[in-house]
Short mmCIF file of C-alpha atoms in Angstrom, two decimals:
data_model
loop_
_atom_site.label_atom_id
_atom_site.label_comp_id
_atom_site.label_asym_id
_atom_site.label_seq_id
_atom_site.Cartn_x
_atom_site.Cartn_y
_atom_site.Cartn_z
CA UNK A 1 225.64 179.05 106.12
CA UNK A 2 223.31 181.92 106.15
CA UNK A 3 223.08 181.83 102.33
CA UNK A 4 222.16 178.07 102.58
CA UNK A 5 219.37 178.84 105.02
CA UNK A 6 217.93 181.38 102.88
CA UNK A 7 218.28 179.34 99.85
CA UNK A 8 216.56 176.29 101.64
CA UNK A 9 213.90 178.55 103.06
CA UNK A 10 212.92 180.21 99.93
CA UNK A 11 213.09 177.47 97.27
CA UNK A 12 213.54 174.00 98.89
CA UNK A 13 211.24 174.25 101.80
CA UNK A 14 207.86 174.65 99.87
CA UNK A 15 208.44 171.40 98.18
CA UNK A 16 209.55 169.60 101.24
CA UNK A 17 206.28 170.61 103.05
CA UNK A 18 204.05 169.89 100.00
CA UNK A 19 201.59 167.09 100.79
CA UNK A 20 199.28 167.50 97.60
CA UNK A 21 199.75 163.86 96.33
CA UNK A 22 199.20 162.13 99.76
CA UNK A 23 195.35 162.06 99.15
CA UNK A 24 195.87 160.58 95.80
CA UNK A 25 198.17 157.93 97.07
CA UNK A 26 195.82 157.04 99.99
CA UNK A 27 192.93 156.77 97.61
CA UNK A 28 194.91 154.75 95.14
CA UNK A 29 195.50 152.07 97.98
CA UNK A 30 191.81 152.20 99.13
CA UNK A 31 190.33 152.32 95.57
CA UNK A 32 190.47 148.60 94.95
CA UNK A 33 188.86 147.39 98.12
CA UNK A 34 186.37 150.11 97.92
CA UNK A 35 185.13 149.24 94.31
CA UNK A 36 185.08 145.40 95.31
CA UNK A 37 183.01 146.17 98.20
CA UNK A 38 180.52 148.27 96.18
CA UNK A 39 180.40 145.67 93.49
CA UNK A 40 179.89 143.01 95.99
CA UNK A 41 176.99 145.10 97.55
CA UNK A 42 175.37 145.55 94.20
CA UNK A 43 175.85 141.87 93.17
CA UNK A 44 174.19 140.66 96.40
CA UNK A 45 171.24 143.08 96.12
CA UNK A 46 170.59 141.97 92.43
CA UNK A 47 170.83 138.42 93.49
CA UNK A 48 168.45 138.76 96.41
CA UNK A 49 166.12 140.81 94.40
CA UNK A 50 166.12 137.98 91.73
CA UNK A 51 165.29 135.54 94.60
CA UNK A 52 162.46 137.75 95.78
CA UNK A 53 161.26 137.90 92.22
CA UNK A 54 161.30 134.14 91.84
CA UNK A 55 159.17 133.71 94.82
CA UNK A 56 156.64 136.09 93.89
CA UNK A 57 156.32 134.86 90.30
CA UNK A 58 155.97 131.48 91.70
CA UNK A 59 153.19 132.44 93.90
CA UNK A 60 151.41 134.57 91.40
CA UNK A 61 151.48 131.81 88.92
CA UNK A 62 150.43 129.34 91.61
CA UNK A 63 147.18 131.36 91.94
CA UNK A 64 146.39 130.39 88.53
CA UNK A 65 146.57 126.56 89.60
CA UNK A 66 144.65 127.17 92.87
CA UNK A 67 141.83 128.92 91.07
CA UNK A 68 141.65 126.25 88.22
CA UNK A 69 142.41 128.91 85.41
CA UNK A 70 145.26 126.74 84.08
CA UNK A 71 143.32 123.43 84.40
CA UNK A 72 140.31 125.07 82.37
CA UNK A 73 142.65 126.81 79.72
CA UNK A 74 141.25 125.30 76.49
CA UNK A 75 143.57 124.80 73.60
CA UNK A 76 146.75 125.81 75.51
CA UNK A 77 149.35 123.78 77.10
CA UNK A 78 149.11 124.43 80.91
CA UNK A 79 152.64 124.38 81.38
CA UNK A 80 153.18 127.11 79.00
CA UNK A 81 150.34 129.11 80.53
CA UNK A 82 152.05 128.72 83.97
CA UNK A 83 155.52 129.51 82.66
CA UNK A 84 154.24 132.67 80.67
CA UNK A 85 152.54 133.88 83.96
CA UNK A 86 155.74 133.43 85.83
CA UNK A 87 157.76 135.31 83.19
CA UNK A 88 155.28 138.24 82.93
CA UNK A 89 156.04 138.83 86.73
CA UNK A 90 159.81 138.21 86.68
CA UNK A 91 161.10 139.08 83.39
CA UNK A 92 163.03 141.93 84.68
CA UNK A 93 165.94 139.93 86.54
CA UNK A 94 165.22 136.41 85.51
CA UNK A 95 166.10 134.60 82.40
CA UNK A 96 162.83 132.59 81.74
CA UNK A 97 164.73 129.99 79.54
CA UNK A 98 166.60 128.96 82.56
CA UNK A 99 163.59 128.32 84.94
CA UNK A 100 162.87 124.77 85.60
CA UNK A 101 159.62 123.63 87.08
CA UNK A 102 157.55 120.82 88.04
CA UNK A 103 153.86 120.72 89.18
CA UNK A 104 152.74 117.39 90.93
CA UNK A 105 149.40 116.24 92.11
CA UNK A 106 149.64 114.58 95.42
CA UNK A 107 147.14 112.30 97.25
CA UNK A 108 147.49 114.20 100.57
CA UNK A 109 149.66 116.91 102.30
CA UNK A 110 151.57 114.05 104.02
CA UNK A 111 152.87 112.98 100.60
CA UNK A 112 155.12 116.32 100.44
CA UNK A 113 157.93 114.36 102.13
CA UNK A 114 158.11 111.82 99.17
CA UNK A 115 158.63 114.48 96.70
CA UNK A 116 162.17 115.59 97.42
CA UNK A 117 163.89 117.43 94.60
CA UNK A 118 166.16 115.50 92.30
CA UNK A 119 169.03 116.85 90.37
CA UNK A 120 170.98 115.38 87.41
CA UNK A 121 174.74 115.45 87.15
CA UNK A 122 174.65 118.96 85.77
CA UNK A 123 172.62 120.33 88.73
CA UNK A 124 169.39 120.54 86.73
CA UNK A 125 166.06 119.64 88.21
CA UNK A 126 164.78 116.48 87.24
CA UNK A 127 160.94 117.31 86.69
CA UNK A 128 158.43 114.79 87.45
CA UNK A 129 156.16 116.56 84.91
CA UNK A 130 153.48 119.07 84.94
CA UNK A 131 149.94 117.63 86.39
CA UNK A 132 147.92 120.65 87.92
CA UNK A 133 145.30 118.37 89.11
CA UNK A 134 141.64 119.09 89.34
CA UNK A 135 139.26 120.44 91.89
CA UNK A 136 140.11 119.99 95.46
CA UNK A 137 143.45 118.33 94.63
CA UNK A 138 146.61 118.95 96.46
CA UNK A 139 149.43 120.23 94.16
CA UNK A 140 153.17 120.61 94.71
CA UNK A 141 154.83 123.48 92.80
CA UNK A 142 158.55 123.45 92.62
CA UNK A 143 160.51 126.10 90.68
CA UNK A 144 164.32 126.07 90.28
CA UNK A 145 166.48 128.87 88.77
CA UNK A 146 170.22 129.06 88.51
CA UNK A 147 171.15 132.55 89.18
CA UNK A 148 174.46 133.63 87.08
CA UNK A 149 176.31 136.15 88.87
CA UNK A 150 177.16 139.17 86.85
CA UNK A 151 180.79 139.73 88.11
CA UNK A 152 183.22 136.73 87.83
CA UNK A 153 185.33 137.61 90.73
CA UNK A 154 182.59 138.23 93.04
CA UNK A 155 180.63 135.39 91.70
CA UNK A 156 183.53 133.03 92.38
CA UNK A 157 183.60 134.37 96.20
CA UNK A 158 179.96 134.19 96.55
CA UNK A 159 178.81 131.32 94.62
CA UNK A 160 181.95 129.13 93.89
CA UNK A 161 183.78 128.20 90.83
CA UNK A 162 180.84 128.15 88.33
CA UNK A 163 179.42 131.55 89.66
CA UNK A 164 175.93 130.09 90.05
CA UNK A 165 173.49 129.92 92.81
CA UNK A 166 170.60 127.78 92.91
CA UNK A 167 167.28 129.17 93.90
CA UNK A 168 164.19 127.20 94.71
CA UNK A 169 160.65 128.23 95.35
CA UNK A 170 158.21 125.54 96.59
CA UNK A 171 154.62 125.87 97.05
CA UNK A 172 152.12 123.14 98.26
CA UNK A 173 148.50 123.96 98.00
CA UNK A 174 144.95 122.70 97.56
CA UNK A 175 142.99 123.84 94.58
CA UNK A 176 139.61 125.56 95.11
CA UNK A 177 136.35 123.46 94.59
CA UNK A 178 135.88 125.02 91.27
CA UNK A 179 133.65 123.68 88.66
CA UNK A 180 136.13 121.49 86.61
CA UNK A 181 134.92 121.10 82.89
CA UNK A 182 138.10 118.94 81.99
CA UNK A 183 136.38 115.60 83.10
CA UNK A 184 138.36 114.87 86.32
#
């Protein structure tokens, strides 16, 4: 019995007490939820940054309509000028080819309620055209963008089976009383 105790103390006991692998095992159990949480935080951050960029780009481009620069742009398509101004602002996170927009002249601010956004069967904005109006006109500017989630699993959790989120930015403004040289 004494020989077994010496054998156990000298050879087997160090192996019985070892806990070198416990940290690795614990980390392997926690790694998947940790990485999913980290990816989710990054995905949400990029998603909200894209939404913020869309708002800022819409406001920046709307300034061109408010001041009459788009209406007075000669030899250029007003919608292209507006879209280029937006894309220059938000090119970092937003794919400009996926941006849908409509600009509608209204008779009064009370008409805003009659211009509810309409979508087709695929979820695309049905634009009512691009009419930036003239001097002292009321204008509705609506921009729609479908944000595509980067990670499929997180995208399914946050945005549904198609991993897309619809962002909309709407601005209603009255253009400044500029000297309009287009005839309106």
